[in-house]
Amino acid sequence: MDLSSEIRIIRQKALMTQEAFAKELNVAFSTVNRWEAGKTYPNISAMKQIKIFCDKNNISFDKLQNAWLSKTKEKK
């Protein structure tokens, strides 16, 4: 799956809105919206926050991490 889908799945598994998820990660709602729309992707700092969120909520981070690593390799 692609990066935007993996972010959406993590948020939905936590039963959160984009706004609540953004608040939890200390980012703007529009940031989460752009991630899920595939317009942008999380930077390393945001990925660390998502990892912490996943660990705290017992949600697998592996698929998102793999998608993010693939995306960052593409960009180079």
PDB file of C-alpha atoms in Angstrom:
ATOM      1  CA  MET A   1       0.000   0.000   0.000  1.00  0.00           C
ATOM      2  CA  ASP A   2       1.068   3.570  -0.451  1.00  0.00           C
ATOM      3  CA  LEU A   3       2.164   5.980   2.240  1.00  0.00           C
ATOM      4  CA  SER A   4      -1.038   8.027   2.308  1.00  0.00           C
ATOM      5  CA  SER A   5      -3.172   4.895   2.751  1.00  0.00           C
ATOM      6  CA  GLU A   6      -0.984   3.624   5.585  1.00  0.00           C
ATOM      7  CA  ILE A   7      -1.328   6.922   7.459  1.00  0.00           C
ATOM      8  CA  ARG A   8      -5.100   6.833   7.003  1.00  0.00           C
ATOM      9  CA  ILE A   9      -5.258   3.225   8.243  1.00  0.00           C
ATOM     10  CA  ILE A  10      -3.274   4.057  11.384  1.00  0.00           C
ATOM     11  CA  ARG A  11      -5.567   7.004  12.125  1.00  0.00           C
ATOM     12  CA  GLN A  12      -8.700   4.956  11.488  1.00  0.00           C
ATOM     13  CA  LYS A  13      -7.492   2.066  13.669  1.00  0.00           C
ATOM     14  CA  ALA A  14      -7.258   4.589  16.501  1.00  0.00           C
ATOM     15  CA  LEU A  15     -10.811   5.736  15.651  1.00  0.00           C
ATOM     16  CA  MET A  16      -9.647   9.332  15.289  1.00  0.00           C
ATOM     17  CA  THR A  17     -10.532  12.202  13.023  1.00  0.00           C
ATOM     18  CA  GLN A  18      -7.795  13.917  11.061  1.00  0.00           C
ATOM     19  CA  GLU A  19      -8.083  16.839  13.479  1.00  0.00           C
ATOM     20  CA  ALA A  20      -7.676  14.678  16.596  1.00  0.00           C
ATOM     21  CA  PHE A  21      -4.796  12.743  15.017  1.00  0.00           C
ATOM     22  CA  ALA A  22      -3.060  16.001  14.086  1.00  0.00           C
ATOM     23  CA  LYS A  23      -3.425  17.290  17.635  1.00  0.00           C
ATOM     24  CA  GLU A  24      -1.975  14.053  19.007  1.00  0.00           C
ATOM     25  CA  LEU A  25       1.062  14.411  16.709  1.00  0.00           C
ATOM     26  CA  ASN A  26       1.444  18.156  17.316  1.00  0.00           C
ATOM     27  CA  VAL A  27       0.957  19.021  13.640  1.00  0.00           C
ATOM     28  CA  ALA A  28      -1.697  21.047  11.858  1.00  0.00           C
ATOM     29  CA  PHE A  29      -4.901  19.396  10.643  1.00  0.00           C
ATOM     30  CA  SER A  30      -3.963  20.487   7.109  1.00  0.00           C
ATOM     31  CA  THR A  31      -0.705  18.558   7.429  1.00  0.00           C
ATOM     32  CA  VAL A  32      -2.504  15.279   8.124  1.00  0.00           C
ATOM     33  CA  ASN A  33      -4.946  16.094   5.339  1.00  0.00           C
ATOM     34  CA  ARG A  34      -2.084  16.583   2.846  1.00  0.00           C
ATOM     35  CA  TRP A  35      -0.403  13.356   3.993  1.00  0.00           C
ATOM     36  CA  GLU A  36      -3.582  11.359   3.455  1.00  0.00           C
ATOM     37  CA  ALA A  37      -4.206  13.027   0.092  1.00  0.00           C
ATOM     38  CA  GLY A  38      -0.695  12.062  -1.014  1.00  0.00           C
ATOM     39  CA  LYS A  39       0.339  15.685  -1.579  1.00  0.00           C
ATOM     40  CA  THR A  40       3.152  15.564   0.986  1.00  0.00           C
ATOM     41  CA  TYR A  41       4.626  13.029   3.339  1.00  0.00           C
ATOM     42  CA  PRO A  42       5.870  13.148   6.936  1.00  0.00           C
ATOM     43  CA  ASN A  43       9.398  14.321   7.708  1.00  0.00           C
ATOM     44  CA  ILE A  44      11.627  12.376  10.104  1.00  0.00           C
ATOM     45  CA  SER A  45      10.353  14.293  13.137  1.00  0.00           C
ATOM     46  CA  ALA A  46       6.724  13.524  12.275  1.00  0.00           C
ATOM     47  CA  MET A  47       7.592   9.879  11.663  1.00  0.00           C
ATOM     48  CA  LYS A  48       9.050   9.684  15.159  1.00  0.00           C
ATOM     49  CA  GLN A  49       5.801  11.099  16.572  1.00  0.00           C
ATOM     50  CA  ILE A  50       3.746   8.601  14.554  1.00  0.00           C
ATOM     51  CA  LYS A  51       5.973   5.765  15.831  1.00  0.00           C
ATOM     52  CA  ILE A  52       5.386   6.882  19.427  1.00  0.00           C
ATOM     53  CA  PHE A  53       1.641   7.120  18.714  1.00  0.00           C
ATOM     54  CA  CYS A  54       1.580   3.614  17.208  1.00  0.00           C
ATOM     55  CA  ASP A  55       3.534   2.117  20.107  1.00  0.00           C
ATOM     56  CA  LYS A  56       1.229   3.776  22.642  1.00  0.00           C
ATOM     57  CA  ASN A  57      -1.881   2.506  20.828  1.00  0.00           C
ATOM     58  CA  ASN A  58      -0.610  -0.982  19.902  1.00  0.00           C
ATOM     59  CA  ILE A  59      -0.819  -0.263  16.174  1.00  0.00           C
ATOM     60  CA  SER A  60       1.728  -1.739  13.781  1.00  0.00           C
ATOM     61  CA  PHE A  61       4.161   0.835  12.397  1.00  0.00           C
ATOM     62  CA  ASP A  62       6.037  -1.499  10.013  1.00  0.00           C
ATOM     63  CA  LYS A  63       4.008  -0.966   6.822  1.00  0.00           C
ATOM     64  CA  LEU A  64       4.102   2.807   7.218  1.00  0.00           C
ATOM     65  CA  GLN A  65       7.820   2.737   7.894  1.00  0.00           C
ATOM     66  CA  ASN A  66       8.470   0.652   4.763  1.00  0.00           C
ATOM     67  CA  ALA A  67       6.269   2.917   2.635  1.00  0.00           C
ATOM     68  CA  TRP A  68       8.037   6.011   4.008  1.00  0.00           C
ATOM     69  CA  LEU A  69      11.484   4.558   3.358  1.00  0.00           C
ATOM     70  CA  SER A  70      10.479   3.709  -0.210  1.00  0.00           C
ATOM     71  CA  LYS A  71       9.118   7.224  -0.719  1.00  0.00           C
ATOM     72  CA  THR A  72      12.245   8.919   0.634  1.00  0.00           C
ATOM     73  CA  LYS A  73      14.451   6.745  -1.607  1.00  0.00           C
ATOM     74  CA  GLU A  74      12.345   7.731  -4.650  1.00  0.00           C
ATOM     75  CA  LYS A  75      12.846  11.398  -3.957  1.00  0.00           C
ATOM     76  CA  LYS A  76      16.653  11.198  -4.045  1.00  0.00           C
TER      77      LYS A  76
END
